[in-house]
Coordinates of C-alpha atoms in Angstrom, one line a residue:
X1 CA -23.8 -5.6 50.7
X2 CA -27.4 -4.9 51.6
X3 CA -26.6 -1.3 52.7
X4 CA -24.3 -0.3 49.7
X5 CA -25.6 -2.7 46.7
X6 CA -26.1 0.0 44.4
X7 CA -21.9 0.1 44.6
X8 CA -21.3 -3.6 44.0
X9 CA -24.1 -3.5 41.1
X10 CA -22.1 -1.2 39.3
X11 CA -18.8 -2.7 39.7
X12 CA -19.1 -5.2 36.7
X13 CA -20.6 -2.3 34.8
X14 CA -17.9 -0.6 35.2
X15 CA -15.3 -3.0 34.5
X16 CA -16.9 -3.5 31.8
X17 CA -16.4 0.2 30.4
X18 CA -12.8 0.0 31.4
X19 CA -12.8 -3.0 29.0
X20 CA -14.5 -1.2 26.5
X21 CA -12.5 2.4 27.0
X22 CA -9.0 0.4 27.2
X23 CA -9.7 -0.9 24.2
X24 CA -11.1 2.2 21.8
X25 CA -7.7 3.9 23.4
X26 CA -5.5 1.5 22.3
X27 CA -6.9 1.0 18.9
X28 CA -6.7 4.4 18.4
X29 CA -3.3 4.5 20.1
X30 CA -2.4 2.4 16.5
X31 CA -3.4 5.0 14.1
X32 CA -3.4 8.2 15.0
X33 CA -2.0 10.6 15.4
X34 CA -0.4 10.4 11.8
X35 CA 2.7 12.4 13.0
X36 CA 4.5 13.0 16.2
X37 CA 2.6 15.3 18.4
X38 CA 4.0 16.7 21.2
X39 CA 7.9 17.8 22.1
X40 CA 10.5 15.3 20.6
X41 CA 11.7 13.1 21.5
X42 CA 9.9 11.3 24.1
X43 CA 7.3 13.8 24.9
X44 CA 4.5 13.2 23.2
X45 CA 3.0 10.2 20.8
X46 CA 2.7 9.3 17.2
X47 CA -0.1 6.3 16.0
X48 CA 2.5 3.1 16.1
X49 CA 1.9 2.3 12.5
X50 CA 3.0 5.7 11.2
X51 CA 6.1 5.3 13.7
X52 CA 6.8 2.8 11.8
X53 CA 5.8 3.3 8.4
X54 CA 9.3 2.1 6.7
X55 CA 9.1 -1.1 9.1
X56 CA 5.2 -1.7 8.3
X57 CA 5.8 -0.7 4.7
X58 CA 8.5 -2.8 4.0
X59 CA 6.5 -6.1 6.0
X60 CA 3.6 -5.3 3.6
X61 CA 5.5 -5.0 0.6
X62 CA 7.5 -8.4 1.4
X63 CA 4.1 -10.1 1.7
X64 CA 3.0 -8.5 -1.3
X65 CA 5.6 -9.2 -3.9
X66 CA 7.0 -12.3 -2.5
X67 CA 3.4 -13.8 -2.0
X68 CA 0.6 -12.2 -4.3
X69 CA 2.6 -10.2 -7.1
X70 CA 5.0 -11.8 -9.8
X71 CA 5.9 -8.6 -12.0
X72 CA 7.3 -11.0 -14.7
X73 CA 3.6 -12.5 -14.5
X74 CA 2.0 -9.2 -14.9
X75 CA 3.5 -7.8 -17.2
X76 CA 3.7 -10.6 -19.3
X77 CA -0.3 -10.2 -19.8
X78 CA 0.5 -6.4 -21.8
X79 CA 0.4 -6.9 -25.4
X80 CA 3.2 -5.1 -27.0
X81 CA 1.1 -4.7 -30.1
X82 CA -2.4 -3.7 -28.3
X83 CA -0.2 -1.1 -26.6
X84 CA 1.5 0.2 -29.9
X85 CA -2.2 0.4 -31.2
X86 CA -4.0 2.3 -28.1
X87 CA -1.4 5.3 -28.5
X88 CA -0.9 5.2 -32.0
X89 CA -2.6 8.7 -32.7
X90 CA -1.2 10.4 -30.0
X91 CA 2.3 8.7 -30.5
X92 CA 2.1 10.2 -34.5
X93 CA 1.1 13.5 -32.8
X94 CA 4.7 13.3 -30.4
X95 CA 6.6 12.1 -33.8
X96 CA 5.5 15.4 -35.4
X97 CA 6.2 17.5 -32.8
X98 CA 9.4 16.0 -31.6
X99 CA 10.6 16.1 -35.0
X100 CA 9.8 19.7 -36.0
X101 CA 11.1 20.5 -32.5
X102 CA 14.3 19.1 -33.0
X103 CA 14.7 20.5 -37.1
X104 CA 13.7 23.8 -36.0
X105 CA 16.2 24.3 -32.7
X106 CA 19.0 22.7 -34.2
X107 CA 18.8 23.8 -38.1
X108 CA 15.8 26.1 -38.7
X109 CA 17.0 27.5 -41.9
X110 CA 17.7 23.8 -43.4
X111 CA 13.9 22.8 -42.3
X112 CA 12.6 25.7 -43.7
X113 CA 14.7 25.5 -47.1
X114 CA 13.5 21.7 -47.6
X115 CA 11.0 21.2 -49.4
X116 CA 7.3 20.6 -48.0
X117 CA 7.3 17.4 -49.9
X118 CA 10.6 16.2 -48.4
X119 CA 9.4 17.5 -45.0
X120 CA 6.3 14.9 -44.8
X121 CA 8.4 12.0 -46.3
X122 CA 10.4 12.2 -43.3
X123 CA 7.8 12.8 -41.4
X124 CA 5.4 9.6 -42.5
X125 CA 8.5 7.6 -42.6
X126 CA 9.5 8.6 -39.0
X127 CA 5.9 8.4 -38.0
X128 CA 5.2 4.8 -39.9
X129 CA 7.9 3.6 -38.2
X130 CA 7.3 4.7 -34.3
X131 CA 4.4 2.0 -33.9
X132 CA 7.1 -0.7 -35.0
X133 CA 9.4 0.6 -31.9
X134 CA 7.3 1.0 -29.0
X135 CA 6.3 -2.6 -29.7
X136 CA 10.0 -3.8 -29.9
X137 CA 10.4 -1.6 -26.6
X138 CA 7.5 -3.2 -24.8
X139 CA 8.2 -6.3 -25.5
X140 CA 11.9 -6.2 -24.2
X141 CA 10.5 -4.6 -21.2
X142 CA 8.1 -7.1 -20.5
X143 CA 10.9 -10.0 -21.1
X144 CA 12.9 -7.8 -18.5
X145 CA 11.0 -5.7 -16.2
X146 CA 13.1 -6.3 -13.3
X147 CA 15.8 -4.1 -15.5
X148 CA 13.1 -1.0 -15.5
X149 CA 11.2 -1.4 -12.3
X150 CA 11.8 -1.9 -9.0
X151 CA 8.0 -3.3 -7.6
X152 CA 9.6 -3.4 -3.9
X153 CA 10.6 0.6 -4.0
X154 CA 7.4 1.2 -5.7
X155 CA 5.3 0.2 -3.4
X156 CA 7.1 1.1 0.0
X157 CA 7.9 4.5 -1.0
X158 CA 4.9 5.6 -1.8
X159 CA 3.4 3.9 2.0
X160 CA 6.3 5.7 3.4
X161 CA 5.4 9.0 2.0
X162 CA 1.8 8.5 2.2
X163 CA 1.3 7.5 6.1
X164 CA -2.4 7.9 5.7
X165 CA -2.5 5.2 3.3
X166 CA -0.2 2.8 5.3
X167 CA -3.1 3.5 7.9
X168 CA -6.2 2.8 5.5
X169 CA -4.1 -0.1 4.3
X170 CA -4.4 -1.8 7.8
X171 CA -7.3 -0.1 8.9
X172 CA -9.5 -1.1 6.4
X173 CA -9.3 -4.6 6.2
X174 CA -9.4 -5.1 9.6
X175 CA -12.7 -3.0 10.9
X176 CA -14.5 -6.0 12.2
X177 CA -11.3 -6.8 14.0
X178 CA -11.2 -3.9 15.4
X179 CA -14.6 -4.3 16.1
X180 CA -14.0 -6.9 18.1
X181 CA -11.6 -5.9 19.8
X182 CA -13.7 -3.0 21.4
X183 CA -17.0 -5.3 21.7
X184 CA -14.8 -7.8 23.8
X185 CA -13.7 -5.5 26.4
X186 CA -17.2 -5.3 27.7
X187 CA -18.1 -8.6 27.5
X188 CA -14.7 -9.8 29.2
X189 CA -15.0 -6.9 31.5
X190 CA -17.6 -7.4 33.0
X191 CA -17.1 -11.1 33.6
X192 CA -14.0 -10.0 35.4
X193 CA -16.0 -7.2 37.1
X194 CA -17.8 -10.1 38.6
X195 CA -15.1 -11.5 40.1
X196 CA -14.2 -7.9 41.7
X197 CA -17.2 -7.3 43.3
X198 CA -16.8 -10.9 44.9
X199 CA -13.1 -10.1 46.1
X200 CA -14.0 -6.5 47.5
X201 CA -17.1 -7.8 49.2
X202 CA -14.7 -10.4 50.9
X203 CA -11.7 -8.0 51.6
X204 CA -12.9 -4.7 51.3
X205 CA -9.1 -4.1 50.5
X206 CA -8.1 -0.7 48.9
X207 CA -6.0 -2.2 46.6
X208 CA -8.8 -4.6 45.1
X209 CA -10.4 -1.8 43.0
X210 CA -7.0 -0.7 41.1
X211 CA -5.4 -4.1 40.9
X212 CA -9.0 -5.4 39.1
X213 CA -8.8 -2.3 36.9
X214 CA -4.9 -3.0 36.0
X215 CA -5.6 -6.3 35.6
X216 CA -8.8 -6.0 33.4
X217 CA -7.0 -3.4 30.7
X218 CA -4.0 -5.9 31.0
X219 CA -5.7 -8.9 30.5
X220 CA -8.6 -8.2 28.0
X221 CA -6.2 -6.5 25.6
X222 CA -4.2 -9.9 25.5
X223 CA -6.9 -12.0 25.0
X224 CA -8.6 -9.8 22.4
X225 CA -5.3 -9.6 20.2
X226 CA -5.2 -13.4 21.0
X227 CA -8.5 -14.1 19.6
X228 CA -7.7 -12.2 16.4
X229 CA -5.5 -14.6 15.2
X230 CA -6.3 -17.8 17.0
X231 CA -6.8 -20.7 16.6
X232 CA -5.4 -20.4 12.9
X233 CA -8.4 -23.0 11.7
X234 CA -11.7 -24.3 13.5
X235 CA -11.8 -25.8 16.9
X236 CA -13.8 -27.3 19.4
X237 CA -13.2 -25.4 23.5
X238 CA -14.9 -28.0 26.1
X239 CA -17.0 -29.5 23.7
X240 CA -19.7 -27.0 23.7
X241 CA -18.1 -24.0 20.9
X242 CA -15.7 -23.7 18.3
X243 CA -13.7 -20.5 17.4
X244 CA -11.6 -19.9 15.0
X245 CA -9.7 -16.7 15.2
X246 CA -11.8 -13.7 13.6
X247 CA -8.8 -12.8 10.7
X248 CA -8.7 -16.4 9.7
X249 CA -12.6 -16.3 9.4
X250 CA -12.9 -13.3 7.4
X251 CA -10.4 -14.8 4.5
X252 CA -12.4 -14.4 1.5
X253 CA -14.1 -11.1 2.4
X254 CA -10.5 -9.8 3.7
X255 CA -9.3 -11.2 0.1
X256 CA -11.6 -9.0 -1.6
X257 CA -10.8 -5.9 0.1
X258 CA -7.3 -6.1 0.2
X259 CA -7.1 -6.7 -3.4
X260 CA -9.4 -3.8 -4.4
X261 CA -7.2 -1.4 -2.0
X262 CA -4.0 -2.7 -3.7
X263 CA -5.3 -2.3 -7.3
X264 CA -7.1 1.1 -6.8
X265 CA -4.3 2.9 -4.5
X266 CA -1.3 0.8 -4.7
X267 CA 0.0 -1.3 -7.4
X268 CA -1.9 1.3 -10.2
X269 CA -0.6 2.3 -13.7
X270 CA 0.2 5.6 -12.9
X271 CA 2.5 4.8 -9.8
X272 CA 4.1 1.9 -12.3
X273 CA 4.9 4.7 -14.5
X274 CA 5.9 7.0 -12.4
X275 CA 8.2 4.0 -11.0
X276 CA 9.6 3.0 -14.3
X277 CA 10.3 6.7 -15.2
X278 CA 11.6 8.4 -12.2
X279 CA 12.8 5.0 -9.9
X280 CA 15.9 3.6 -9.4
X281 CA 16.0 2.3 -12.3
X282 CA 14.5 4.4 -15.0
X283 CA 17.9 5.6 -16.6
X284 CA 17.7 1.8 -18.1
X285 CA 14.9 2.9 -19.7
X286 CA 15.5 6.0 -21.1
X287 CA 18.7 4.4 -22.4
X288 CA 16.8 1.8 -24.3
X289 CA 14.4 4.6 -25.8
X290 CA 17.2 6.8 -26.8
X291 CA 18.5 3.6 -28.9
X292 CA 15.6 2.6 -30.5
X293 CA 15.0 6.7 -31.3
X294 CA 18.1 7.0 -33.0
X295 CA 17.9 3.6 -34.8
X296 CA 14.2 4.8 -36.1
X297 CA 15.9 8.0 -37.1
X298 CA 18.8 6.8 -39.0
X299 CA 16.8 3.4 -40.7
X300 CA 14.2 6.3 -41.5
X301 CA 15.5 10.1 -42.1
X302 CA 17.9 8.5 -45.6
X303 CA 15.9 10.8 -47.6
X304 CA 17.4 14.6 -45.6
X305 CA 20.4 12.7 -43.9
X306 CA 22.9 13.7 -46.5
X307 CA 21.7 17.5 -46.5
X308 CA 21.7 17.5 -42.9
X309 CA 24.6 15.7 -42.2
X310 CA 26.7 18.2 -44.8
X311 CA 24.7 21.4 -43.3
X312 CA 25.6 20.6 -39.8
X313 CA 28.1 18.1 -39.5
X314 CA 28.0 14.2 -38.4
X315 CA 28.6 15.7 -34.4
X316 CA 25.8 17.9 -34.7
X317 CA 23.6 15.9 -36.4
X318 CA 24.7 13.1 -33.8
X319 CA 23.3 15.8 -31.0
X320 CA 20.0 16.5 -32.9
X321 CA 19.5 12.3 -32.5
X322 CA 20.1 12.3 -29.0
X323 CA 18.1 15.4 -28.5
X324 CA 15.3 13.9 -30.3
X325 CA 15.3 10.8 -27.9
X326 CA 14.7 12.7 -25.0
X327 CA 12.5 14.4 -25.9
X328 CA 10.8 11.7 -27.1
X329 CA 11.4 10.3 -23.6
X330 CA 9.9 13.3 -21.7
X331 CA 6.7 12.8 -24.0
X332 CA 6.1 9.3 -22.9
X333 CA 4.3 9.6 -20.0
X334 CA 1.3 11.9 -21.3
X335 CA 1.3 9.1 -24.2
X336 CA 1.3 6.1 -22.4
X337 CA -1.5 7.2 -20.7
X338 CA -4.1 7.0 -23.2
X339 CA -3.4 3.0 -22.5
X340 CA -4.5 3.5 -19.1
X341 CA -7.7 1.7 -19.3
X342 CA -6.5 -0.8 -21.8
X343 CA -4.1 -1.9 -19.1
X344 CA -6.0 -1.7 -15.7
X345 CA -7.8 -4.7 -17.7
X346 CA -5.0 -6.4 -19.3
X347 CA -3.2 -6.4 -15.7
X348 CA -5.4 -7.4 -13.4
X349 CA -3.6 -6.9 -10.5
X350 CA -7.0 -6.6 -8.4
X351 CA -8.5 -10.4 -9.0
X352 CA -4.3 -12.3 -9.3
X353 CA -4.3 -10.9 -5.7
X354 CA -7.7 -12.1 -4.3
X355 CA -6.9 -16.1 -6.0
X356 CA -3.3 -15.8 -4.2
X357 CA -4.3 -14.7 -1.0
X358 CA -7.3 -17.3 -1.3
X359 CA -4.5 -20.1 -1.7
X360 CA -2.0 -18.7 1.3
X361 CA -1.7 -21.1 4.7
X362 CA -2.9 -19.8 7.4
X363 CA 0.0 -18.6 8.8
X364 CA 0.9 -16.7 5.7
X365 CA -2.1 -14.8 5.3
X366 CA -2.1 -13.8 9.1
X367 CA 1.4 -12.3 8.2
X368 CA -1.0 -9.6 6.3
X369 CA -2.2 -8.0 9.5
X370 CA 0.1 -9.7 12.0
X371 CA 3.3 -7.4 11.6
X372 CA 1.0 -4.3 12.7
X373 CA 0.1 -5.7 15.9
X374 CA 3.4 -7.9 16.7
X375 CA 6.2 -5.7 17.7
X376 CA 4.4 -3.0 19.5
X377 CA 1.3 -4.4 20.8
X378 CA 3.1 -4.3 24.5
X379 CA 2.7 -0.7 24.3
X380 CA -1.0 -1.3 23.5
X381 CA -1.6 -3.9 26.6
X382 CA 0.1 -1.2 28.6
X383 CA -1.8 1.8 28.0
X384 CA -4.7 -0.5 28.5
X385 CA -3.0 -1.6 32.0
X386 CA -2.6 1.5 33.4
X387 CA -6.0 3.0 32.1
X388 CA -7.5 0.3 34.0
X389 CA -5.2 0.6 36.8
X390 CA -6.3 4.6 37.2
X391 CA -10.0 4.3 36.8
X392 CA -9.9 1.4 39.2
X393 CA -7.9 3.8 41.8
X394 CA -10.2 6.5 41.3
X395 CA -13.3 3.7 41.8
X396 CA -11.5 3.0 44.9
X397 CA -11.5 6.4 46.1
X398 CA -14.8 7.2 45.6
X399 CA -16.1 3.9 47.8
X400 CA -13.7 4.8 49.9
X401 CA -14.8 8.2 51.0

């Protein structure tokens, strides 16, 4: 030991860089890349998140909108008459244009022949009337929304298509965990690096050196995922410190972020329109806008019906309604969004999810980041393993020769 103790000195040194390397590798091993790299199928590598997207996705989502989201709750904070008023100019603008639209497509000699007068009376009265039935629309879909929107296919196709945000989703509420992960290779490292140099001093056995390093990858990446979550609350080890794992310790900040991410990339208004337009489910609302269209039209077009109705005939005049309430329907999106703002506020989907998750058990709210580590962390502690394993062969071979 004399002769050689520049070797044994740096033994725990580097043990604890095959702590720290094991580590990096694996974490990075999670996320990236985002997709498959290399030659399919087994051939290459794909971050284990993104491998899993629909898996991770649908986890998150069952979390999310069995936990933290009530869509009946939500929804229930719109005001159907608050809505009616933040469109109302642009909705009058849609009435007019819809209306001369459908007048000049289907009969543009019979709108040109009536009278200017009698063309704004049916305009004003359709116009008057509109406010009236976006109210009575928004207040049947807020009684119903699970008949327009389907919160569960929202949210996990848009995590499925978007793999980079499945990744920030985890990622960024769970940096110091990460963190910590890589900071406690060194540390446990080079503890065990201590107790390498001890056994190779004793043995001087080839195998020492590669059996430490599999062992160290092996082991640290256990314990550090351990730590993560455990213990669940405080408690006391040997009566001299108390650790409570670093998730669980982090739940008000972790709170915070996750809600902010959910509200400004998730659960926002235009992917709740885009769901209740174009989901599974959207035909149930186009279906209900056609009707209350058609019923505005025929409560309010009395005063050109009969010349209409006698110019074209009740089945044509039947096709101008239905025209008319699509494409009214087509013009609701670029309307509804001039309520944007009014409800991001009314909503709040960012602060109902930081007092839910501030009210989960423990176990619950380590279900948030749980499910990325769970099924595939094996492949983690592996890679970890057998880094360890080859820089301690290599170690070995070098003190060796």
């Amino acid at each position: 030991m004399q002769t050689h103790w520049q070797v044994y000195v740096t033994m725990p040194f580097i043990a604890a860089l095959i702590g720290y390397v094991t580590k990096r590798v694996a974490i990075e091993m999670m996320f990236r890349p985002v997709e498959f790299t290399g030659i399919r199928p087994f051939l290459g590598w794909q971050g284990v998140l993104p491998a899993n997207a629909e898996r991770m996705a649908s986890t998150a989502t069952e979390m999310l909108t069995g936990n933290l989201v009530d869509p009946r709750e939500i929804f229930a904070r719109l005001d159907p008459v608050q809505i009616a008023k933040e469109i109302e100019q642009p909705l009058l603008r849609v009435v007019e244009d819809v209306t001369r639209e459908v007048m000049e497509t289907y009969q543009p000699r019979l709108w040109e022949m009536l009278p200017t007068g009698a063309q704004q009376l049916l305009l004003k009265r359709v116009q008057a009337e509109a406010p009236r039935a976006i109210t009575k629309i928004m207040r049947e879909i807020s009684g119903n929304i699970e008949d327009v929107l389907d919160l569960k296919h929202m949210v996990v196709t848009n995590l499925v298509r978007d793999k980079a945000l499945l990744n920030r989703l985890i990622r960024d509420i769970s940096r110091p965990e990460m963190r910590f992960i890589a900071n406690s290779g060194i540390v446990f490292g080079f503890l065990l690096g201590c107790v390498q140099l001890l056994v190779w001093w004793l043995t001087k056995s080839p195998l020492v050196l590669p059996l430490f390093g599999l062992g160290i990858g092996w082991f640290t990446d256990w314990l550090a995922l351990k730590m993560i979550f455990l213990p669940r609350s405080p408690r006391r080890f040997f009566g001299l410190y108390t650790w409570q794992g670093v998730f669980q310790k982090r739940r008000d900040e972790v709170a915070a972020d996750y809600g902010d991410m959910i509200a400004r990339e998730i659960i926002t208004v235009p992917n709740l329109l885009e769901a209740v337009l174009r989901g599974p489910k959207s035909d149930r609302l186009f279906s209900m806008i056609s009707r209350e269209v058609q019923k505005t039209i025929d409560a309010q077009a009395s005063v050109v019906k009969p010349f209409v109705a006698i110019a074209v005939g009740t089945k044509r005049f039947q096709e101008m309604k239905q025209a008319a309430a699509a494409k009214a329907a087509e013009r609701v999106p670029e309307t509804i969004r001039h309520a944007e703002h009014y409800a991001v506020n009314a909503l709040d989907v960012r602060n109902t999810i930081v007092d839910r998750m501030r009210r989960l058990t423990p176990l619950e709210f380590e279900q948030l980041l749980r499910p990325a580590f769970r099924q595939d962390e094996w492949k983690l502690i592996a890679v970890g393993a057998v880094i360890g394993g080859l820089v301690g062969e290599l170690q070995a071979l070098l003190l060796l020769h």
